[in-house]
Amino acid sequence: MKSKLCIAALLVAFTSLPAFAQQSAKIDPAVVERYVKSAFPKVPEGWQSRVDQDETQRVCTQYHNEPPKAEFDKILAREKAAVVYPADGKVIGNWKEGQKVAQNGRGGQFSDPPGTVSGGNCYGCHQLSGTEVSFGTLGPSLRSYGKDRKFDPAEAKLTYAKIYNSNSVLPCSNMPRFGYHKVLTEQQIKDAVAYLFDPESPVNK
Ligand code: HEC
């Protein structure tokens, strides 16, 4: 146990050394690209874009997810513009359907049978309902999310944008860009927003 802690401390020390950062920045992006591509030699039709980085991902990789202010602002502007809001202006759907989206971690694999409905796997990274005991902690707890924000419609709209494209709120976020990458449909995103913003949702109980 003690030695594990020491290793952890060492790793922390190493990763925060500027010399280490400089060294890793010297890696040729073209070489990384080549390795990533060679790891997926048989990408199915229409999936190629998933191994190609967009401009934001490229910049986030370049700066190890800590872009300087000017780049940060550029990403924010670009990713905000990439959010597609519902044509009917309503960002809140059905919380019961949203719960299914939050619990479902399936989809997005090329071995999936046709017609597989993709989920958002929100519980993989977030606490949401107080009665669900199994959840990940990579993201912050979303308990009482809507209630804490007084069910403010402007906050609900921002949350739609967050789920649609996490980078439109926080550049280089670790959270998937569900709408932007077409993992979730517009309706599923609305339902996920409802899970967070409906007063009847277990998230707010
Ligand atoms: C792979 C992990 C991961 C998954 C899956 C994930 N998130 Fe996140 N989420 C994060 C992380 C990390 C943050 C904190 C950084 C940030 O704000 O981008 C976050 C932040 C958020 C926030 C902003 C919280 C705040 O501080 O106001 C909301 C809202 C949110 N997530 C909702 C969701 C919903 C809804 C889903 C499912 C559709 C989901 N997340 C799926 C990792 C994830």
Tab-separated table of C-alpha atoms and ligand atoms in Angstrom:
chain	number	residue	atom	x	y	z
A	1	MET	CA	0.000	0.000	0.000
A	2	LYS	CA	2.769	2.355	1.048
A	3	SER	CA	4.783	1.660	-2.098
A	4	LYS	CA	1.691	2.235	-4.239
A	5	LEU	CA	1.256	5.627	-2.640
A	6	CYS	CA	4.909	6.419	-3.339
A	7	ILE	CA	4.478	5.500	-7.000
A	8	ALA	CA	1.382	7.687	-7.171
A	9	ALA	CA	3.276	10.589	-5.605
A	10	LEU	CA	6.118	10.078	-8.058
A	11	LEU	CA	3.757	10.086	-11.006
A	12	VAL	CA	2.159	13.316	-9.812
A	13	ALA	CA	5.607	14.863	-9.370
A	14	PHE	CA	6.698	13.750	-12.819
A	15	THR	CA	3.633	14.899	-14.694
A	16	SER	CA	3.876	18.348	-13.153
A	17	LEU	CA	7.531	18.785	-14.135
A	18	PRO	CA	7.773	21.319	-16.971
A	19	ALA	CA	10.669	19.335	-18.494
A	20	PHE	CA	8.367	16.332	-18.828
A	21	ALA	CA	5.698	18.400	-20.529
A	22	GLN	CA	8.250	19.788	-22.966
A	23	GLN	CA	9.518	16.341	-23.744
A	24	SER	CA	6.046	14.967	-24.522
A	25	ALA	CA	5.224	18.020	-26.646
A	26	LYS	CA	8.095	17.054	-28.965
A	27	ILE	CA	6.307	13.902	-30.112
A	28	ASP	CA	5.474	14.294	-33.778
A	29	PRO	CA	1.656	14.442	-34.144
A	30	ALA	CA	1.964	12.698	-37.516
A	31	VAL	CA	3.537	9.679	-35.783
A	32	VAL	CA	0.703	9.544	-33.213
A	33	GLU	CA	-1.816	9.845	-36.029
A	34	ARG	CA	-0.182	6.961	-37.872
A	35	TYR	CA	-0.312	4.731	-34.778
A	36	VAL	CA	-3.954	5.540	-34.079
A	37	LYS	CA	-4.871	4.790	-37.687
A	38	SER	CA	-2.903	1.530	-37.712
A	39	ALA	CA	-4.795	0.437	-34.576
A	40	PHE	CA	-8.023	0.627	-36.580
A	41	PRO	CA	-7.049	-0.984	-39.880
A	42	LYS	CA	-10.598	-1.907	-40.831
A	43	VAL	CA	-12.777	1.045	-40.000
A	44	PRO	CA	-16.309	0.331	-41.259
A	45	GLU	CA	-17.922	2.539	-43.896
A	46	GLY	CA	-18.836	5.961	-42.570
A	47	TRP	CA	-16.786	5.617	-39.375
A	48	GLN	CA	-13.541	7.169	-40.587
A	49	SER	CA	-14.398	10.547	-39.025
A	50	ARG	CA	-14.184	8.917	-35.594
A	51	VAL	CA	-10.437	8.475	-35.893
A	52	ASP	CA	-9.908	11.946	-37.384
A	53	GLN	CA	-9.503	14.754	-34.847
A	54	ASP	CA	-11.404	17.950	-35.463
A	55	GLU	CA	-9.693	21.316	-34.906
A	56	THR	CA	-10.756	21.480	-31.244
A	57	GLN	CA	-9.492	17.986	-30.454
A	58	ARG	CA	-6.242	18.779	-32.236
A	59	VAL	CA	-5.679	21.929	-30.163
A	60	CYS	CA	-6.658	20.120	-26.933
A	61	THR	CA	-4.152	17.355	-27.711
A	62	GLN	CA	-1.473	19.899	-28.539
A	63	TYR	CA	-1.884	21.653	-25.173
A	64	HIS	CA	-2.635	18.519	-23.104
A	65	ASN	CA	-6.179	19.821	-22.490
A	66	GLU	CA	-4.898	23.103	-21.047
A	67	PRO	CA	-5.013	25.520	-23.969
A	68	PRO	CA	-3.741	29.072	-23.465
A	69	LYS	CA	-6.405	31.792	-23.084
A	70	ALA	CA	-6.479	32.791	-26.770
A	71	GLU	CA	-6.957	29.181	-27.913
A	72	PHE	CA	-9.467	28.543	-25.107
A	73	ASP	CA	-11.576	31.484	-26.319
A	74	LYS	CA	-11.368	30.339	-29.933
A	75	ILE	CA	-12.584	26.841	-28.995
A	76	LEU	CA	-15.426	28.294	-26.932
A	77	ALA	CA	-16.622	30.485	-29.817
A	78	ARG	CA	-16.336	27.683	-32.385
A	79	GLU	CA	-18.037	25.049	-30.227
A	80	LYS	CA	-20.860	27.392	-29.132
A	81	ALA	CA	-21.584	28.011	-32.800
A	82	ALA	CA	-21.689	24.224	-33.375
A	83	VAL	CA	-24.584	23.649	-30.946
A	84	VAL	CA	-27.848	22.930	-32.792
A	85	TYR	CA	-30.818	23.839	-30.597
A	86	PRO	CA	-34.247	22.212	-31.080
A	87	ALA	CA	-36.277	23.954	-33.785
A	88	ASP	CA	-39.293	24.156	-31.469
A	89	GLY	CA	-37.231	26.037	-28.852
A	90	LYS	CA	-38.086	23.471	-26.155
A	91	VAL	CA	-35.062	21.955	-24.431
A	92	ILE	CA	-36.953	19.944	-21.792
A	93	GLY	CA	-38.388	16.536	-22.732
A	94	ASN	CA	-39.541	13.590	-20.647
A	95	TRP	CA	-37.519	12.773	-17.504
A	96	LYS	CA	-38.530	9.099	-17.503
A	97	GLU	CA	-37.010	8.705	-20.969
A	98	GLY	CA	-34.041	10.781	-19.780
A	99	GLN	CA	-33.434	8.289	-16.987
A	100	LYS	CA	-33.119	5.542	-19.605
A	101	VAL	CA	-30.577	7.657	-21.500
A	102	ALA	CA	-28.615	8.212	-18.278
A	103	GLN	CA	-28.605	4.510	-17.370
A	104	ASN	CA	-27.851	3.171	-20.830
A	105	GLY	CA	-24.165	2.701	-21.593
A	106	ARG	CA	-24.661	0.814	-24.846
A	107	GLY	CA	-24.028	1.844	-28.432
A	108	GLY	CA	-21.187	3.327	-30.411
A	109	GLN	CA	-19.415	0.017	-31.135
A	110	PHE	CA	-19.140	-1.384	-34.608
A	111	SER	CA	-20.040	-4.827	-33.245
A	112	ASP	CA	-23.499	-3.482	-32.217
A	113	PRO	CA	-26.464	-5.231	-33.832
A	114	PRO	CA	-28.324	-2.917	-36.216
A	115	GLY	CA	-30.928	-0.751	-34.492
A	116	THR	CA	-29.060	-0.572	-31.149
A	117	VAL	CA	-30.194	2.553	-29.298
A	118	SER	CA	-27.186	4.441	-27.938
A	119	GLY	CA	-27.277	5.764	-24.392
A	120	GLY	CA	-25.490	8.648	-22.692
A	121	ASN	CA	-24.063	6.529	-19.853
A	122	CYS	CA	-24.330	9.595	-17.583
A	123	TYR	CA	-24.144	7.317	-14.516
A	124	GLY	CA	-20.773	6.101	-15.762
A	125	CYS	CA	-19.363	9.478	-14.693
A	126	HIS	CA	-21.990	11.250	-12.550
A	127	GLN	CA	-24.184	10.748	-9.523
A	128	LEU	CA	-27.758	11.770	-10.439
A	129	SER	CA	-30.655	10.163	-8.536
A	130	GLY	CA	-30.132	9.719	-4.797
A	131	THR	CA	-31.463	6.146	-4.944
A	132	GLU	CA	-28.977	4.876	-7.546
A	133	VAL	CA	-25.982	3.451	-5.676
A	134	SER	CA	-23.812	2.659	-8.695
A	135	PHE	CA	-22.206	5.659	-10.388
A	136	GLY	CA	-18.834	6.966	-11.508
A	137	THR	CA	-17.102	10.034	-10.160
A	138	LEU	CA	-15.107	11.310	-13.118
A	139	GLY	CA	-17.680	14.104	-13.422
A	140	PRO	CA	-19.228	16.120	-10.582
A	141	SER	CA	-22.364	14.931	-8.777
A	142	LEU	CA	-25.528	16.186	-10.509
A	143	ARG	CA	-27.805	15.561	-7.499
A	144	SER	CA	-30.526	18.264	-7.278
A	145	TYR	CA	-29.089	19.872	-10.418
A	146	GLY	CA	-32.290	21.626	-11.550
A	147	LYS	CA	-33.504	22.379	-8.058
A	148	ASP	CA	-30.198	24.030	-7.132
A	149	ARG	CA	-30.620	26.224	-10.216
A	150	LYS	CA	-34.226	27.110	-9.273
A	151	PHE	CA	-35.383	25.312	-12.454
A	152	ASP	CA	-34.222	28.388	-14.381
A	153	PRO	CA	-35.031	27.976	-18.134
A	154	ALA	CA	-31.764	29.732	-19.098
A	155	GLU	CA	-29.821	27.139	-17.084
A	156	ALA	CA	-31.793	24.348	-18.763
A	157	LYS	CA	-30.831	25.783	-22.159
A	158	LEU	CA	-27.161	25.914	-21.118
A	159	THR	CA	-27.420	22.291	-19.969
A	160	TYR	CA	-28.819	21.303	-23.368
A	161	ALA	CA	-25.732	22.934	-24.914
A	162	LYS	CA	-23.474	21.160	-22.393
A	163	ILE	CA	-24.867	17.738	-23.285
A	164	TYR	CA	-24.996	18.508	-27.015
A	165	ASN	CA	-21.400	19.674	-27.052
A	166	SER	CA	-19.545	19.753	-23.707
A	167	ASN	CA	-16.749	21.822	-25.258
A	168	SER	CA	-19.164	24.703	-25.894
A	169	VAL	CA	-19.160	25.280	-22.118
A	170	LEU	CA	-15.706	24.004	-21.139
A	171	PRO	CA	-13.038	23.653	-23.838
A	172	CYS	CA	-11.184	20.306	-23.749
A	173	SER	CA	-13.773	18.812	-21.377
A	174	ASN	CA	-13.538	15.057	-20.753
A	175	MET	CA	-17.283	14.761	-21.193
A	176	PRO	CA	-18.430	13.269	-24.517
A	177	ARG	CA	-19.992	15.633	-27.100
A	178	PHE	CA	-23.239	13.717	-27.422
A	179	GLY	CA	-25.128	15.746	-30.031
A	180	TYR	CA	-22.107	16.968	-31.955
A	181	HIS	CA	-20.879	13.394	-32.434
A	182	LYS	CA	-24.416	12.089	-33.049
A	183	VAL	CA	-24.325	9.652	-30.108
A	184	LEU	CA	-27.681	10.940	-28.844
A	185	THR	CA	-30.614	12.313	-30.811
A	186	GLU	CA	-32.103	15.747	-30.166
A	187	GLN	CA	-35.020	14.069	-28.351
A	188	GLN	CA	-32.691	12.026	-26.132
A	189	ILE	CA	-30.790	15.194	-25.182
A	190	LYS	CA	-34.069	16.958	-24.330
A	191	ASP	CA	-35.028	13.954	-22.194
A	192	ALA	CA	-31.650	14.039	-20.415
A	193	VAL	CA	-32.188	17.761	-19.715
A	194	ALA	CA	-35.620	16.863	-18.278
A	195	TYR	CA	-33.974	14.269	-16.033
A	196	LEU	CA	-31.918	17.145	-14.583
A	197	PHE	CA	-34.560	19.902	-14.686
A	198	ASP	CA	-37.992	18.325	-14.104
A	199	PRO	CA	-39.081	18.921	-10.481
A	200	GLU	CA	-40.601	15.399	-10.540
A	201	SER	CA	-37.328	13.743	-11.568
A	202	PRO	CA	-35.600	11.644	-8.869
A	203	VAL	CA	-32.522	13.821	-9.491
A	204	ASN	CA	-34.375	16.647	-7.718
A	205	LYS	CA	-36.039	14.571	-4.968
B	1	HEC	C1	-16.944	10.064	-19.647
B	1	HEC	C2	-17.522	10.763	-18.503
B	1	HEC	C3	-18.788	11.537	-18.658
B	1	HEC	C4	-20.004	11.103	-19.144
B	1	HEC	C5	-20.342	9.753	-19.727
B	1	HEC	C6	-20.912	12.196	-18.928
B	1	HEC	N1	-20.284	13.259	-18.365
B	1	HEC	FE1	-21.094	15.001	-17.787
B	1	HEC	N2	-19.291	15.702	-17.179
B	1	HEC	C7	-18.142	14.963	-17.156
B	1	HEC	C8	-17.064	15.752	-16.599
B	1	HEC	C9	-15.614	15.292	-16.414
B	1	HEC	C10	-17.606	17.000	-16.257
B	1	HEC	C11	-16.874	18.181	-15.600
B	1	HEC	C12	-16.095	18.950	-16.624
B	1	HEC	C13	-17.007	19.741	-17.499
B	1	HEC	O1	-17.806	20.554	-16.994
B	1	HEC	O2	-16.957	19.552	-18.710
B	1	HEC	C14	-19.023	16.938	-16.639
B	1	HEC	C15	-19.916	17.971	-16.471
B	1	HEC	C16	-21.271	17.868	-16.673
B	1	HEC	C17	-22.236	18.913	-16.408
B	1	HEC	C18	-21.903	20.297	-15.862
B	1	HEC	C19	-21.815	20.206	-14.359
B	1	HEC	C20	-21.615	21.558	-13.708
B	1	HEC	O3	-20.570	21.731	-13.085
B	1	HEC	O4	-22.502	22.424	-13.832
B	1	HEC	C21	-23.481	18.419	-16.716
B	1	HEC	C22	-24.808	19.140	-16.593
B	1	HEC	C23	-23.290	17.073	-17.205
B	1	HEC	N3	-21.939	16.770	-17.152
B	1	HEC	C24	-24.314	16.240	-17.626
B	1	HEC	C25	-24.125	14.969	-18.169
B	1	HEC	C26	-25.192	14.149	-18.700
B	1	HEC	C27	-26.659	14.507	-18.669
B	1	HEC	C28	-24.617	13.017	-19.186
B	1	HEC	C29	-25.276	11.878	-19.919
B	1	HEC	C30	-26.043	12.224	-21.094
B	1	HEC	C31	-23.180	13.123	-18.943
B	1	HEC	N4	-22.930	14.311	-18.333
B	1	HEC	C32	-22.248	12.137	-19.284
B	1	HEC	C33	-17.984	13.667	-17.602
B	1	HEC	C34	-18.978	12.898	-18.180
